[in-house]
Structure formats: structure tokens, C-alpha cells
mmCIF file with all atom_site columns, C-alpha atoms in Angstrom:
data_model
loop_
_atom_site.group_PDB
_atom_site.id
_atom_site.type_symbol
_atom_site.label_atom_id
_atom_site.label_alt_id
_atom_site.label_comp_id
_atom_site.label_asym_id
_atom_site.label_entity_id
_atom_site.label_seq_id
_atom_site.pdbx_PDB_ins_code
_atom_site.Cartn_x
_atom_site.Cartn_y
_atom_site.Cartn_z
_atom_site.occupancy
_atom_site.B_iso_or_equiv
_atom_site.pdbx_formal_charge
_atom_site.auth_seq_id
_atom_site.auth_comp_id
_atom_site.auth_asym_id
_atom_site.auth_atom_id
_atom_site.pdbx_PDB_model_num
ATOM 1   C CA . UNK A 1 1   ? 3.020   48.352 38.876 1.00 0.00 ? 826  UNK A CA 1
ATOM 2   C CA . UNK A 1 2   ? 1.074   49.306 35.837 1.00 0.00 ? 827  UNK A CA 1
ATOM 3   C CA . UNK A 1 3   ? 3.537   50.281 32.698 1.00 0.00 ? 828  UNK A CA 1
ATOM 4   C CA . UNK A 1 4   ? 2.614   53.974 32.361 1.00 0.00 ? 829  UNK A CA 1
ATOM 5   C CA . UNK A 1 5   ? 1.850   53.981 28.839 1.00 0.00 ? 830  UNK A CA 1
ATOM 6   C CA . UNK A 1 6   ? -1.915  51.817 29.307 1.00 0.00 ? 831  UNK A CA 1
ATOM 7   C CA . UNK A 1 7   ? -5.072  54.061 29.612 1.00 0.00 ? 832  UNK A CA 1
ATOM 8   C CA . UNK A 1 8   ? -7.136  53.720 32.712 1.00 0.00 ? 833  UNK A CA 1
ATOM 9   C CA . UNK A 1 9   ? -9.068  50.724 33.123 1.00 0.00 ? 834  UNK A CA 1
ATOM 10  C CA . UNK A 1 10  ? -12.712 51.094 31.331 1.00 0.00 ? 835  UNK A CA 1
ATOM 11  C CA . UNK A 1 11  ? -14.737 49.284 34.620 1.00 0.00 ? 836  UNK A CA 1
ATOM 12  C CA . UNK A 1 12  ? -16.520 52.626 36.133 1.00 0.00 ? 837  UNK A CA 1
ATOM 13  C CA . UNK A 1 13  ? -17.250 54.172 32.740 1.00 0.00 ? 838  UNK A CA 1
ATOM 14  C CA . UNK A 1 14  ? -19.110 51.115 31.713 1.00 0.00 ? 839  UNK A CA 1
ATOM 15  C CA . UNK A 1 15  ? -20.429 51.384 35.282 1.00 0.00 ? 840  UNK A CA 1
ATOM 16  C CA . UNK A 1 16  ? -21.516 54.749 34.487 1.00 0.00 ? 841  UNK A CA 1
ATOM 17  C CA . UNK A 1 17  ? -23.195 53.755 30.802 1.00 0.00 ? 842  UNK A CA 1
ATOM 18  C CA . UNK A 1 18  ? -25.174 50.703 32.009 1.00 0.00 ? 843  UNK A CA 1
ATOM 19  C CA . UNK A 1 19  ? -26.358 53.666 34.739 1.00 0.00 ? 844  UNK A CA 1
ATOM 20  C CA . UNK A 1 20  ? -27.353 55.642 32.415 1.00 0.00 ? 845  UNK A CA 1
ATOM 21  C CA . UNK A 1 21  ? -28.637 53.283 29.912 1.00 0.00 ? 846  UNK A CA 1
ATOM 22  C CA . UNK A 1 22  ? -31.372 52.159 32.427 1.00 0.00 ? 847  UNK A CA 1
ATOM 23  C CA . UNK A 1 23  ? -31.982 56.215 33.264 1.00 0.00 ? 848  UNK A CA 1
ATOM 24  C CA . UNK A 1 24  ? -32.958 56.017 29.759 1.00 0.00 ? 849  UNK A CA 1
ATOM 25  C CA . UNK A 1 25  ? -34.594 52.825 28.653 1.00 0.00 ? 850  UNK A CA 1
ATOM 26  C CA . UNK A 1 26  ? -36.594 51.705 31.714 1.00 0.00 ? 851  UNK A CA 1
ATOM 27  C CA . UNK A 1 27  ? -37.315 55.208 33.792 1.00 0.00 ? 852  UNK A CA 1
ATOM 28  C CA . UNK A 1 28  ? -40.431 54.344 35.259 1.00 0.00 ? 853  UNK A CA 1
ATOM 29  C CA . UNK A 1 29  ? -40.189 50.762 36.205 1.00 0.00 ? 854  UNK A CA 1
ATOM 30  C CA . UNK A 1 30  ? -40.518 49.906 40.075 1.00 0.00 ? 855  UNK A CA 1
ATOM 31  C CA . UNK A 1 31  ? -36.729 48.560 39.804 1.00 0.00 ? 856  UNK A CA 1
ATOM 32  C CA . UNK A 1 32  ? -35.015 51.263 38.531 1.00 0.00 ? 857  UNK A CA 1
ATOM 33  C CA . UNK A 1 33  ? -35.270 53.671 41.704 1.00 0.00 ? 858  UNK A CA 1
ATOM 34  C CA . UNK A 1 34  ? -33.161 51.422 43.872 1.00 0.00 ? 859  UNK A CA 1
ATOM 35  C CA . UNK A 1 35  ? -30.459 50.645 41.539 1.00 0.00 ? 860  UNK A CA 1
ATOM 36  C CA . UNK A 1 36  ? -29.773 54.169 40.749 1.00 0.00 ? 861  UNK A CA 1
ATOM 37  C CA . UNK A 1 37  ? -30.176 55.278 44.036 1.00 0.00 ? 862  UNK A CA 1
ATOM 38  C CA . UNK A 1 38  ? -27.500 52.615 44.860 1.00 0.00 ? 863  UNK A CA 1
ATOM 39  C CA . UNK A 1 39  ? -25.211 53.944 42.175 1.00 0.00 ? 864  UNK A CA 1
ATOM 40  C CA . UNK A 1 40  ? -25.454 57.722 42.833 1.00 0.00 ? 865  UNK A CA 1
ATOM 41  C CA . UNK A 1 41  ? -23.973 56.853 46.495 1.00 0.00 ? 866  UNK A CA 1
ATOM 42  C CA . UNK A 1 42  ? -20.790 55.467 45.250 1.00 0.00 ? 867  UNK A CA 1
ATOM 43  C CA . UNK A 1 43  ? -18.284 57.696 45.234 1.00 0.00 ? 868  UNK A CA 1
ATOM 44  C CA . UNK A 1 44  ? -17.612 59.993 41.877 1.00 0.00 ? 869  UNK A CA 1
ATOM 45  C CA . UNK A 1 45  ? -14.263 57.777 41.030 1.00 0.00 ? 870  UNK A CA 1
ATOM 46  C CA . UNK A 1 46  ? -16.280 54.083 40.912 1.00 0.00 ? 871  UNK A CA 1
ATOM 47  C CA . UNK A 1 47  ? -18.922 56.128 38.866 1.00 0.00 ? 872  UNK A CA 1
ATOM 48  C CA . UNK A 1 48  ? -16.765 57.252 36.316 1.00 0.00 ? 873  UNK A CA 1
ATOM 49  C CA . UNK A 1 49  ? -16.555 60.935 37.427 1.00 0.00 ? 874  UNK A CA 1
ATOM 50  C CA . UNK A 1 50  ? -13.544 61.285 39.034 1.00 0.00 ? 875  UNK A CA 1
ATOM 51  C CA . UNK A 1 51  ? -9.972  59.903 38.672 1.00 0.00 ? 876  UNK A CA 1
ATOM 52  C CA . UNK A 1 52  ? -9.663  56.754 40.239 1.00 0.00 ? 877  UNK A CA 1
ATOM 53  C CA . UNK A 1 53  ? -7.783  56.458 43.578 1.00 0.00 ? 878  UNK A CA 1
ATOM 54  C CA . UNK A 1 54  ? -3.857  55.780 43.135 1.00 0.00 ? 879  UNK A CA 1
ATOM 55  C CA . UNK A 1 55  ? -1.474  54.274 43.133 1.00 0.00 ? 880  UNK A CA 1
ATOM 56  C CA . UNK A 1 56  ? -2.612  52.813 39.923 1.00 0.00 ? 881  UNK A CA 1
ATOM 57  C CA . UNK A 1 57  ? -2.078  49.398 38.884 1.00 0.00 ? 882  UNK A CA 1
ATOM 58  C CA . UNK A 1 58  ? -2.426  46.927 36.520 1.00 0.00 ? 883  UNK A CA 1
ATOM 59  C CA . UNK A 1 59  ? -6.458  45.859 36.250 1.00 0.00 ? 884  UNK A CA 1
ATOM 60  C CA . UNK A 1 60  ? -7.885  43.209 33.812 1.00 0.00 ? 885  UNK A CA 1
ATOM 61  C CA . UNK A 1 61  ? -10.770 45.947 34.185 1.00 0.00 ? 886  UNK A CA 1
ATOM 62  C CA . UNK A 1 62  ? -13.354 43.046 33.239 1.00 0.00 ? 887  UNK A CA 1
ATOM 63  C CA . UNK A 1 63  ? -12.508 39.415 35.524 1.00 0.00 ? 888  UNK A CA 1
ATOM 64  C CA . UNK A 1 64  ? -15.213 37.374 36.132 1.00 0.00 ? 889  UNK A CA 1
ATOM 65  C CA . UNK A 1 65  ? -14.897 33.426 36.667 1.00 0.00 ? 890  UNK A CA 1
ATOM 66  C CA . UNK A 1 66  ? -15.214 32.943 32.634 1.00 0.00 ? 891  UNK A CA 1
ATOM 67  C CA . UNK A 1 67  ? -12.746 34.675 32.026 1.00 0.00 ? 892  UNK A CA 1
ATOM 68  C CA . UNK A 1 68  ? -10.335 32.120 33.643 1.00 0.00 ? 893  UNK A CA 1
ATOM 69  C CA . UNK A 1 69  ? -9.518  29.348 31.565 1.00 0.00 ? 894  UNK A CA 1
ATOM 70  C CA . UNK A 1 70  ? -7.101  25.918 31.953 1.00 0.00 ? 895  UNK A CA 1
ATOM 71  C CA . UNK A 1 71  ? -4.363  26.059 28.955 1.00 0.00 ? 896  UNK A CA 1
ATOM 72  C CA . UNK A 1 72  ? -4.274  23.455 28.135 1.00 0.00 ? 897  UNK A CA 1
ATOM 73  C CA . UNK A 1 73  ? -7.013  21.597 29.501 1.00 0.00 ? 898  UNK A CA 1
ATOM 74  C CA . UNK A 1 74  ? -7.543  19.988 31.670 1.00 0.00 ? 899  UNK A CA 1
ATOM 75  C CA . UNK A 1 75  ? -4.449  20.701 34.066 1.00 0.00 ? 900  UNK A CA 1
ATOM 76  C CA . UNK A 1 76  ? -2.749  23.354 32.248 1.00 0.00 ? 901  UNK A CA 1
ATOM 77  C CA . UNK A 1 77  ? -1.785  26.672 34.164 1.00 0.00 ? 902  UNK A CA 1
ATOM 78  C CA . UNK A 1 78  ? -5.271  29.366 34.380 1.00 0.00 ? 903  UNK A CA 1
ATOM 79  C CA . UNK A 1 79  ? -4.900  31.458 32.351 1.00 0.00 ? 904  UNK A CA 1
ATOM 80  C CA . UNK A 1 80  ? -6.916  35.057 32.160 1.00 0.00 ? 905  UNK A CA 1
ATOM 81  C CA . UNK A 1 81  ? -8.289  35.548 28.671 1.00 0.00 ? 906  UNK A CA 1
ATOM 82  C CA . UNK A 1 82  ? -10.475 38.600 27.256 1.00 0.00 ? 907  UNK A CA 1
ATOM 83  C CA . UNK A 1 83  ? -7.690  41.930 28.160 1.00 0.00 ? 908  UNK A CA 1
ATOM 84  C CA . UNK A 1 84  ? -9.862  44.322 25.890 1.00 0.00 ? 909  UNK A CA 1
ATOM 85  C CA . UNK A 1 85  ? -10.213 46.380 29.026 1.00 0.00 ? 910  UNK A CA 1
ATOM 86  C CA . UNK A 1 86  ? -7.108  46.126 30.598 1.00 0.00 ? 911  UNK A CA 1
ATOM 87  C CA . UNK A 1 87  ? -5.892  49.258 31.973 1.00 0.00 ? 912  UNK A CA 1
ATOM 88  C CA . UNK A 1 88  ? -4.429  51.039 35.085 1.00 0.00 ? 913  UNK A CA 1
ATOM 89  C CA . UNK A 1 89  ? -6.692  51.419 37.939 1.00 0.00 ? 914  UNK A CA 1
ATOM 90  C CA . UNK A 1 90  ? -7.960  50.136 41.899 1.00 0.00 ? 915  UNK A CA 1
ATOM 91  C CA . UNK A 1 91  ? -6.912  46.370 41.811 1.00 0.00 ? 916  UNK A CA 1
ATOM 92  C CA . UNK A 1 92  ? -9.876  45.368 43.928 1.00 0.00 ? 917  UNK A CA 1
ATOM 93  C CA . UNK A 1 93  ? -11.932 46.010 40.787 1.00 0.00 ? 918  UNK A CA 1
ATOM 94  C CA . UNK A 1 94  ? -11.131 43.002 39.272 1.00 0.00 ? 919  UNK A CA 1
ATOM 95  C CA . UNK A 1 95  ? -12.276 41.412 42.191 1.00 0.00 ? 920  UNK A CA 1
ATOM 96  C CA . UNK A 1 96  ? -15.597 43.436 42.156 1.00 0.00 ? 921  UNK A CA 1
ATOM 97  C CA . UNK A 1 97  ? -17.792 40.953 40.048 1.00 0.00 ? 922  UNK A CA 1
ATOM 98  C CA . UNK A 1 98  ? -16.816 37.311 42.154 1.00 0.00 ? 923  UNK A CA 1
ATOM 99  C CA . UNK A 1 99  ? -17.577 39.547 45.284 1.00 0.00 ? 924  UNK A CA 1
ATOM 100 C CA . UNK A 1 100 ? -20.922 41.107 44.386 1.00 0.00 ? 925  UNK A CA 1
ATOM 101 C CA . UNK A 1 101 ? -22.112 37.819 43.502 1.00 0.00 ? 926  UNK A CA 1
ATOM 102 C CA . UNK A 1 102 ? -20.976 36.784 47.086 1.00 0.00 ? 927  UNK A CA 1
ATOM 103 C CA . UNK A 1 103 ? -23.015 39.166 48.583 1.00 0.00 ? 928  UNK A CA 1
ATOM 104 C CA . UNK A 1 104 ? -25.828 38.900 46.563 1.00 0.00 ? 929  UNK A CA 1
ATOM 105 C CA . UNK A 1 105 ? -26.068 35.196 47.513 1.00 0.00 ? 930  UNK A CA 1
ATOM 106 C CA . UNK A 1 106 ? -25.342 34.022 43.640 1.00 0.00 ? 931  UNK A CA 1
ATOM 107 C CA . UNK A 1 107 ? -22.090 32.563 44.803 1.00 0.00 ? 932  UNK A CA 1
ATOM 108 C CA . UNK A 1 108 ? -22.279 30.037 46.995 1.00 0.00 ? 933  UNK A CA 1
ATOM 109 C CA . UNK A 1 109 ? -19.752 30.844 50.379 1.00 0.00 ? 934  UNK A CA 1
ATOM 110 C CA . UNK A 1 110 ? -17.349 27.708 49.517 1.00 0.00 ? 935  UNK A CA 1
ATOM 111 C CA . UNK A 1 111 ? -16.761 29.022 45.860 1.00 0.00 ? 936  UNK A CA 1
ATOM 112 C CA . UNK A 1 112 ? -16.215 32.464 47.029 1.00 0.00 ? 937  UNK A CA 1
ATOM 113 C CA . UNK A 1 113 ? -13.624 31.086 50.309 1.00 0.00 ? 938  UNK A CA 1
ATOM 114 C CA . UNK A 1 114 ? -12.168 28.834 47.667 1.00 0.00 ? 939  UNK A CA 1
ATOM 115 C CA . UNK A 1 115 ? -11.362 31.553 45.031 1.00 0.00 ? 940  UNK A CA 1
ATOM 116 C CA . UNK A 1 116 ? -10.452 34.203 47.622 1.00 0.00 ? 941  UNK A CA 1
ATOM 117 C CA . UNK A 1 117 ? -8.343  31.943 49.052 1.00 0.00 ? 942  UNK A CA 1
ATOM 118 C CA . UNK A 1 118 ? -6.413  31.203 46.051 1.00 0.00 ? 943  UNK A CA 1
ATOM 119 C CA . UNK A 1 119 ? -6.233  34.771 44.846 1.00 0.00 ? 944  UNK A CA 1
ATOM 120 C CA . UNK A 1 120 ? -4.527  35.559 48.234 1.00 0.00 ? 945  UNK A CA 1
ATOM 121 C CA . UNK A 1 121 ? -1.777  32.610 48.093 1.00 0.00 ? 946  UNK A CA 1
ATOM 122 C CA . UNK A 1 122 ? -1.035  33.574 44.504 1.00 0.00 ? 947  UNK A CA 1
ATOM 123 C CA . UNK A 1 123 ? 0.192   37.111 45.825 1.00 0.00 ? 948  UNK A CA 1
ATOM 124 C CA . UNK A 1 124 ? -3.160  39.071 44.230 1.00 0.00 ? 949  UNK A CA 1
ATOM 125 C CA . UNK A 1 125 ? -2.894  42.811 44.731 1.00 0.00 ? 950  UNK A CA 1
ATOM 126 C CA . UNK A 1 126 ? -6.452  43.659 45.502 1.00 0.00 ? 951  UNK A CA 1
ATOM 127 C CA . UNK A 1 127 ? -6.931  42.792 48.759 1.00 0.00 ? 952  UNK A CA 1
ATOM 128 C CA . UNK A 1 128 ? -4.951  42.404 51.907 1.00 0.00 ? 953  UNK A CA 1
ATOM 129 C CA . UNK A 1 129 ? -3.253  39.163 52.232 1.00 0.00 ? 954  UNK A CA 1
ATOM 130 C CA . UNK A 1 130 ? -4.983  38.572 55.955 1.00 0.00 ? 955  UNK A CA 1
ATOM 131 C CA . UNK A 1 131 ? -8.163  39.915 57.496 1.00 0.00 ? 956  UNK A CA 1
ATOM 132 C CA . UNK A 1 132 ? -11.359 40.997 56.347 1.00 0.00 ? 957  UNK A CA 1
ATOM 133 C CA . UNK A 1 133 ? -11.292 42.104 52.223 1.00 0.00 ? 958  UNK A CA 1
ATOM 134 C CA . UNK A 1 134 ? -14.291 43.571 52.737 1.00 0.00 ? 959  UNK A CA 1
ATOM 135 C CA . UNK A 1 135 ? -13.090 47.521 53.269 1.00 0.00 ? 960  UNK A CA 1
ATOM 136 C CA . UNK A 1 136 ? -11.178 47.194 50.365 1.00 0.00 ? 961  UNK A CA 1
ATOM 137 C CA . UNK A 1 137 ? -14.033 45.682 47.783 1.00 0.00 ? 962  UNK A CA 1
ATOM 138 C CA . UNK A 1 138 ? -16.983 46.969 49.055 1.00 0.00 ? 963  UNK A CA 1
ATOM 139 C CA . UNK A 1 139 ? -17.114 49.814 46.844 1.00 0.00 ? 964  UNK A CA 1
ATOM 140 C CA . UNK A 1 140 ? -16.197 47.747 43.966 1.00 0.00 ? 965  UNK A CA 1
ATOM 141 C CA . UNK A 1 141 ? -18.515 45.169 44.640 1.00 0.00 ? 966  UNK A CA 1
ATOM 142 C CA . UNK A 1 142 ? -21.629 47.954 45.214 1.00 0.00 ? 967  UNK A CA 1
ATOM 143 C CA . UNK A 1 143 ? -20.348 49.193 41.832 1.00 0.00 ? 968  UNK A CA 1
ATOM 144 C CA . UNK A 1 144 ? -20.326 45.994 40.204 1.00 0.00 ? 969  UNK A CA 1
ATOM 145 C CA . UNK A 1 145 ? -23.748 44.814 41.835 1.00 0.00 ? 970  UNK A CA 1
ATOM 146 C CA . UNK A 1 146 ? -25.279 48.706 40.322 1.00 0.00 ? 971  UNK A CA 1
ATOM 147 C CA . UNK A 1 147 ? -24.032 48.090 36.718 1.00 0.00 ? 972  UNK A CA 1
ATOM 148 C CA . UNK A 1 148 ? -25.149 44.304 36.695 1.00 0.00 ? 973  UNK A CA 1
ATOM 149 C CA . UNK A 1 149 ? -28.720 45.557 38.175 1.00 0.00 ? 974  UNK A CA 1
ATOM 150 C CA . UNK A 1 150 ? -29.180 48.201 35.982 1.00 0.00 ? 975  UNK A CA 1
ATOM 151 C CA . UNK A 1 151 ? -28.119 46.131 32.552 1.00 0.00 ? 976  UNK A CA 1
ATOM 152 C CA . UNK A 1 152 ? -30.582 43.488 33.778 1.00 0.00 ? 977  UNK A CA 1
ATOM 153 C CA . UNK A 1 153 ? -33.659 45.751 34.550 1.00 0.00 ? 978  UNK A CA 1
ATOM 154 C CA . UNK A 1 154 ? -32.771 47.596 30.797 1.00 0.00 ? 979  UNK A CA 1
ATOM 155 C CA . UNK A 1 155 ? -32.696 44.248 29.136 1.00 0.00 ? 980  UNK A CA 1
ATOM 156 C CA . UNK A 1 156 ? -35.800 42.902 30.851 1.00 0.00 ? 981  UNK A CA 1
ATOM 157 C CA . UNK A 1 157 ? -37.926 46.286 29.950 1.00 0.00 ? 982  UNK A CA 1
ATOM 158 C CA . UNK A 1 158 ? -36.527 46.086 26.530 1.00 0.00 ? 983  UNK A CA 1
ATOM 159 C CA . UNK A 1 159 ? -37.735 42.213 26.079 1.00 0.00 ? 984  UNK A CA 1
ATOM 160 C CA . UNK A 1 160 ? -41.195 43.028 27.645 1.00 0.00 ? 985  UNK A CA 1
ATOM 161 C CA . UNK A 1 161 ? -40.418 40.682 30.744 1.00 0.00 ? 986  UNK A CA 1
ATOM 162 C CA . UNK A 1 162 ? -40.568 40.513 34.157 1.00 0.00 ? 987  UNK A CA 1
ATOM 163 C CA . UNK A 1 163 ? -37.495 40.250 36.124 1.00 0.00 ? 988  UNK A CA 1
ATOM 164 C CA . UNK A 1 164 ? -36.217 36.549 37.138 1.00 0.00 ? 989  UNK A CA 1
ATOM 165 C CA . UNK A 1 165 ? -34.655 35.520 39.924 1.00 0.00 ? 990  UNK A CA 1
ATOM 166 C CA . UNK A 1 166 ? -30.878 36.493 39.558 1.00 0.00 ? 991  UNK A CA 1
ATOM 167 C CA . UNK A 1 167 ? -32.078 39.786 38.335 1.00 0.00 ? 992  UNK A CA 1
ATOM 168 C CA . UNK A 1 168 ? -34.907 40.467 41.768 1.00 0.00 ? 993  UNK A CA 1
ATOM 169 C CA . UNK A 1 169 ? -32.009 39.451 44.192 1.00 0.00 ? 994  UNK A CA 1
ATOM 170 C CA . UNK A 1 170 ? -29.283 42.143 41.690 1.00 0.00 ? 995  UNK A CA 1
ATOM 171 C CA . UNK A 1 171 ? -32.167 44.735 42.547 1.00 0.00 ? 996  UNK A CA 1
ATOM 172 C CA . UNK A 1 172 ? -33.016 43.882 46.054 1.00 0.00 ? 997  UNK A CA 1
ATOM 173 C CA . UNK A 1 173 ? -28.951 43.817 47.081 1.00 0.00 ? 998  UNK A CA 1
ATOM 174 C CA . UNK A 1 174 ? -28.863 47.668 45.146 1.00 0.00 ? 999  UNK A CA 1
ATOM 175 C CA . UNK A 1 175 ? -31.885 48.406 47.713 1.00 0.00 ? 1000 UNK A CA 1
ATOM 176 C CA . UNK A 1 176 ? -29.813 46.843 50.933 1.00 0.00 ? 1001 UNK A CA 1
ATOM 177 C CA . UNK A 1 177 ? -26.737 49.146 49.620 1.00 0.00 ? 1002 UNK A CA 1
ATOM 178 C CA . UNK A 1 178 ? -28.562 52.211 49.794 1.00 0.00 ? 1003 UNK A CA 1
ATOM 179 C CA . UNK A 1 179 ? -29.178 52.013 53.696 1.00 0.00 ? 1004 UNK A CA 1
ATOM 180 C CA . UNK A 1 180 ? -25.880 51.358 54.231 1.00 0.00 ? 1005 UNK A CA 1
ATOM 181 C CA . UNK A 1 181 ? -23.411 54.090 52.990 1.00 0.00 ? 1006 UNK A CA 1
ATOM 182 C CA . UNK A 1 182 ? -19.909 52.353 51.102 1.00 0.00 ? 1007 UNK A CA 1
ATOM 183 C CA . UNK A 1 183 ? -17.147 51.899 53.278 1.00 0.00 ? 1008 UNK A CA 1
ATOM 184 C CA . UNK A 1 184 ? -14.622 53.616 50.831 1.00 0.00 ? 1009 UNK A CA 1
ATOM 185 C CA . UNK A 1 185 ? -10.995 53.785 52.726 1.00 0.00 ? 1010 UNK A CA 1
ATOM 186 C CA . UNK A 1 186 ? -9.763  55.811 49.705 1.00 0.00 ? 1011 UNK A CA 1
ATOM 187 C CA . UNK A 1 187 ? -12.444 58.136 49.410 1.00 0.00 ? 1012 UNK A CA 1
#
């Protein structure tokens, strides 16, 4: 349980500003249509509108695998580092980034198995111990893919670039999501 004195977690409403950062740096441009069309389907809590499904709990609010480090190295305990945006909010957003790169294809299966896996046998509250995660992050994970899309088509206009690689596959997962609606158990 969260102590009640922390603010919510800050993950949606830097969702939402990435969002609306590429609304206004990179309007026109081919990528923008499908990553914002992605975004507006997720339900009003993952964009920042609405409060965020309860009960809350204690969220890192910004995990990603750099954020885990070995103290000290090499075969110290991991540690999480970088709580600037911890808060109270839906547990399976921590897992959000890890499993949007999963289903973009920019983590490989094994990596994902192997850190699910881990998270799961270390008690983590974000997804069910057994079964498929999948109802649980895929809202997350849509939100996660949006914001990552949309901060790499803003920073790609700005630059005067086309979009690599990682940044076409961000984009072409936010066009996938949009013709399949979120399966959000909590609304």
C-alpha cells in the first residue's frame, strides 16, 4: 500500500504532454495521425484526464530496464534508482515501458520471459502472479508505446530527420493499437 501522504504518480500526465507536444510541434507529418489516434482511445485515466483506477499503490511512475542497477556491482542486490516520479497509482504502469517494447518487437521474447518472470517470483504487484499479464498491462503498455511514439516523431521533426527504425516500428505498433480497442478491466 502506498503511504497516503505521496501525490499521484506523474506517468499519464507526461503521457498526456508528450501527446500534446507532438499536436503541436509536428501536426502535419504522416506519423502523427496514428499515434494520436492511438492515444485518444485510451481511456481518460492513462491520458491524464481522469483519476486513475484504485486501489492506489505505490508506482516508481518511471521503470524502465536503466533504471535497475547492481549495488554494488557486480553481484550486489538491484536496486531501482531515479524515484523523481514516484507516486501512488495502477502498479502495472511501471511495467508499461518493458512491455511496450515487447510488443513492439524491441525486446527480444527471452528478455521480456526472463524479466517477467522475475518480477512475478519477487512478489511484484502489477500483474497476476499466473496467467496471461496481458489484461492487466495492455493499457499501460498502449500508453507507454503513444508517449514514446509521439516524443520520437516531435524530436525527429524538430532535428529535420526522418524517422529510424525504433521510431517506424513505435509508430506502426500506435497504428496496430488503433484497430484494436484496449482491453481495460478497470475501465
Amino acid at each position: 500500500p502506498a503511504p497516503a501522504a505521496l501525490p499521484p504518480m506523474r506517468g499519464p500526465a507526461k503521457a498526456a504532454l508528450a501527446a500534446a507536444r507532438l499536436s503541436d510541434t509536428a501536426p502535419d507529418h504522416p506519423a502523427t495521425a496514428p499515434v494520436l489516434t492511438a492515444w485518444a482511445a485510451l481511456p481518460a485515466w492513462a491520458r491524464g484526464e481522469a483519476a486513475m483506477p484504485g486501489p492506489a499503490a505505490l508506482c516508481h511512475g518511471d521503470l524502465h530496464l536503466g533504471q535497475l542497477i547492481r549495488h554494488p556491482a557486480p553481484d550486489g542486490p538491484w536496486l531501482l534508482i531515479d524515484v523523481d516520479d514516484l507516486g501512488t497509482g495502477v502498479p502495472a504502469w511501471d511495467l508499461a515501458r518493458p512491455a511496450a517494447w515487447y510488443a513492439c518487437g524491441l525486446l527480444p521474447p527471452e528478455e521480456w520471459h526472463r524479466f517477467l518472470t522475475a518480477y512475478r517470483a519477487a512478489g511484484g504487484p502489477a500483474v497476476p502472479a499466473e496467467g496471461d499479464p496481458w489484461p492487466t498491462l495492455d493499457v499501460p503498455a498502449r500508453a507507454l508505446t503513444a508517449q514514446t511514439a509521439a516524443r520520437a516523431v516531435a524530436k525527429a521533426v524538430l532535428a529535420g530527420r526522418a524517422l529510424d527504425e525504433v521510431e517506424r516500428s513505435l509508430v506502426d505498433a500506435c497504428a496496430r493499437m488503433a484497430s484494436v480497442r484496449p482491453a481495460d478491466p478497470r475501465g
